[in-house]
Amino acid sequence: MEGKHLVACLGLIFLIVPLVSAQSDLLLDIEGDCVYYNVTVSDLEEACYNIKIDVTNENGRVGEVYDPREGWKSSYYYVNEVCVASGGEIKVHVRASEDSILNFRGTLKSGSSEWQSEYYEIVQNCPKTSAENYPIEYFLLPVLLSTVVVFAVIVLYVKKWKK
């Protein structure tokens, strides 16, 4: 009896493995440098698809996708019923809430079929903010001067009040 279970388990594994490997053949074209991206899936069969572009980093999910009917929503959700002609493409607008290294992963569903991409690691090229371009000394001087002015005003007010 144990031999039959072993054969059944092995048969099940041989049936599942090709299905899993066949699902990860979705290719994404990702354009953008910092926070805002356009993700395109091309060469699709004529059909209506639900598409999900999940954006994560070491802190978890940090992306949003633009759904033309619902506006911006978490990258956890699908953009539903995007219909294309044969050889067509789907373009999804994506934005990230952080300027760190991002991981993109696409999932496409049509009927009972589902395709997933591998993870795409994107190193963002965000411009440095003005605070990052200057040494701390440039910020300490105005703070020090403001403190001296406030202290002088307090001293003058107290002297006047005591008279």
Short mmCIF file of C-alpha atoms in Angstrom, two decimals:
data_model
loop_
_atom_site.label_atom_id
_atom_site.label_comp_id
_atom_site.label_asym_id
_atom_site.label_seq_id
_atom_site.Cartn_x
_atom_site.Cartn_y
_atom_site.Cartn_z
CA MET A 1 0.00 0.00 0.00
CA GLU A 2 2.88 2.38 0.78
CA GLY A 3 4.30 1.93 -2.72
CA LYS A 4 1.02 3.08 -4.26
CA HIS A 5 1.07 6.27 -2.17
CA LEU A 6 4.65 6.96 -3.19
CA VAL A 7 3.80 6.51 -6.88
CA ALA A 8 0.71 8.73 -6.48
CA CYS A 9 2.77 11.48 -4.77
CA LEU A 10 5.49 11.34 -7.40
CA GLY A 11 2.87 11.47 -10.16
CA LEU A 12 1.28 14.52 -8.53
CA ILE A 13 4.67 16.24 -8.25
CA PHE A 14 5.39 15.58 -11.95
CA LEU A 15 2.02 17.10 -12.85
CA ILE A 16 2.44 20.22 -10.67
CA VAL A 17 6.07 21.11 -11.47
CA PRO A 18 5.44 21.88 -15.19
CA LEU A 19 2.44 24.03 -14.26
CA VAL A 20 4.44 26.09 -11.79
CA SER A 21 7.37 26.63 -14.14
CA ALA A 22 5.07 27.56 -17.02
CA GLN A 23 3.55 30.36 -14.94
CA SER A 24 6.72 32.42 -14.57
CA ASP A 25 7.18 33.53 -18.17
CA LEU A 26 5.78 37.05 -17.92
CA LEU A 27 8.29 39.70 -19.00
CA LEU A 28 8.05 43.28 -17.76
CA ASP A 29 9.53 46.37 -19.38
CA ILE A 30 10.06 48.93 -16.61
CA GLU A 31 10.79 52.57 -17.48
CA GLY A 32 11.56 55.31 -14.95
CA ASP A 33 14.30 56.54 -12.64
CA CYS A 34 12.75 57.67 -9.39
CA VAL A 35 9.41 56.95 -7.70
CA TYR A 36 7.29 57.08 -10.92
CA TYR A 37 7.43 54.17 -13.38
CA ASN A 38 5.68 52.82 -16.45
CA VAL A 39 5.49 49.03 -16.55
CA THR A 40 4.62 47.40 -19.88
CA VAL A 41 3.69 43.82 -20.72
CA SER A 42 3.86 43.22 -24.50
CA ASP A 43 2.97 40.63 -27.13
CA LEU A 44 -0.25 39.53 -25.46
CA GLU A 45 -2.97 37.37 -26.97
CA GLU A 46 -6.31 39.04 -27.65
CA ALA A 47 -8.18 38.89 -24.34
CA CYS A 48 -9.18 40.84 -21.25
CA TYR A 49 -6.70 40.62 -18.40
CA ASN A 50 -6.42 41.48 -14.74
CA ILE A 51 -2.92 42.78 -14.02
CA LYS A 52 -1.06 43.32 -10.78
CA ILE A 53 2.32 45.03 -10.48
CA ASP A 54 3.46 44.55 -6.90
CA VAL A 55 6.17 46.91 -5.64
CA THR A 56 8.03 46.05 -2.44
CA ASN A 57 11.26 46.78 -0.60
CA GLU A 58 12.80 45.58 2.67
CA ASN A 59 10.01 47.37 4.58
CA GLY A 60 7.19 45.60 2.73
CA ARG A 61 4.78 46.88 0.08
CA VAL A 62 5.63 50.47 -0.95
CA GLY A 63 3.95 50.81 -4.33
CA GLU A 64 0.73 52.03 -5.83
CA VAL A 65 -0.73 51.32 -9.26
CA TYR A 66 -2.95 53.64 -11.25
CA ASP A 67 -6.32 52.16 -12.14
CA PRO A 68 -8.07 54.37 -14.73
CA ARG A 69 -11.45 53.60 -13.12
CA GLU A 70 -10.46 53.81 -9.43
CA GLY A 71 -7.36 56.04 -9.31
CA TRP A 72 -4.26 55.21 -7.28
CA LYS A 73 -4.46 52.10 -5.12
CA SER A 74 -2.06 49.75 -3.34
CA SER A 75 0.06 47.52 -5.54
CA TYR A 76 -1.54 44.61 -3.68
CA TYR A 77 -4.61 45.01 -5.92
CA TYR A 78 -5.24 44.16 -9.56
CA VAL A 79 -6.19 46.57 -12.33
CA ASN A 80 -9.18 44.65 -13.69
CA GLU A 81 -10.54 44.05 -17.18
CA VAL A 82 -7.82 45.53 -19.34
CA CYS A 83 -8.63 44.32 -22.85
CA VAL A 84 -6.06 44.14 -25.65
CA ALA A 85 -5.95 43.07 -29.30
CA SER A 86 -3.65 40.27 -30.44
CA GLY A 87 -0.01 41.33 -30.12
CA GLY A 88 -1.10 44.20 -27.88
CA GLU A 89 0.35 45.51 -24.67
CA ILE A 90 -0.73 46.65 -21.23
CA LYS A 91 0.93 49.68 -19.68
CA VAL A 92 0.51 50.33 -15.95
CA HIS A 93 1.59 53.51 -14.15
CA VAL A 94 3.28 52.77 -10.84
CA ARG A 95 4.63 54.98 -8.07
CA ALA A 96 6.66 54.14 -4.99
CA SER A 97 6.38 55.85 -1.62
CA GLU A 98 10.10 55.48 -0.94
CA ASP A 99 13.25 56.15 -2.93
CA SER A 100 14.99 52.92 -1.91
CA ILE A 101 15.80 49.79 -3.92
CA LEU A 102 12.52 48.35 -5.21
CA ASN A 103 11.33 44.89 -6.24
CA PHE A 104 8.72 44.69 -9.00
CA ARG A 105 6.72 41.54 -9.73
CA GLY A 106 3.93 41.24 -12.27
CA THR A 107 0.95 38.90 -12.26
CA LEU A 108 -1.43 38.57 -15.18
CA LYS A 109 -4.75 36.68 -15.10
CA SER A 110 -7.17 35.84 -17.88
CA GLY A 111 -9.94 33.37 -17.20
CA SER A 112 -8.39 30.43 -15.35
CA SER A 113 -4.86 31.16 -16.65
CA GLU A 114 -2.28 33.03 -14.61
CA TRP A 115 1.25 34.19 -15.44
CA GLN A 116 3.85 35.65 -13.08
CA SER A 117 7.11 37.39 -13.71
CA GLU A 118 10.31 36.97 -11.81
CA TYR A 119 11.27 39.73 -9.39
CA TYR A 120 12.89 42.78 -10.99
CA GLU A 121 15.20 44.69 -8.67
CA ILE A 122 15.24 48.41 -9.47
CA VAL A 123 17.89 50.69 -8.00
CA GLN A 124 16.30 54.11 -8.09
CA ASN A 125 18.24 57.10 -9.37
CA CYS A 126 16.59 59.84 -7.36
CA PRO A 127 18.16 63.32 -7.27
CA LYS A 128 19.50 64.36 -3.92
CA THR A 129 17.43 66.89 -2.06
CA SER A 130 18.96 70.24 -1.19
CA ALA A 131 19.48 69.14 2.42
CA GLU A 132 21.67 66.28 1.22
CA ASN A 133 23.81 68.58 -0.94
CA TYR A 134 25.07 70.80 1.88
CA PRO A 135 27.10 70.00 4.99
CA ILE A 136 25.43 70.31 8.39
CA GLU A 137 27.33 73.52 9.14
CA TYR A 138 25.15 75.43 6.70
CA PHE A 139 22.10 74.56 8.78
CA LEU A 140 23.67 75.09 12.20
CA LEU A 141 24.51 78.75 11.56
CA PRO A 142 20.87 79.86 10.98
CA VAL A 143 19.72 77.81 13.98
CA LEU A 144 22.40 79.38 16.17
CA LEU A 145 21.56 82.89 14.98
CA SER A 146 17.83 82.32 15.55
CA THR A 147 18.53 81.10 19.07
CA VAL A 148 20.65 84.18 19.87
CA VAL A 149 17.92 86.50 18.53
CA VAL A 150 15.20 84.77 20.57
CA PHE A 151 17.37 84.88 23.70
CA ALA A 152 18.12 88.61 23.16
CA VAL A 153 14.40 89.39 22.75
CA ILE A 154 13.59 87.51 25.96
CA VAL A 155 16.33 89.35 27.89
CA LEU A 156 15.14 92.74 26.63
CA TYR A 157 11.51 91.94 27.46
CA VAL A 158 12.37 90.80 30.98
CA LYS A 159 14.50 93.92 31.61
CA LYS A 160 11.69 96.17 30.44
CA TRP A 161 9.10 94.29 32.51
CA LYS A 162 11.15 94.54 35.72
CA LYS A 163 11.31 98.36 35.54
#
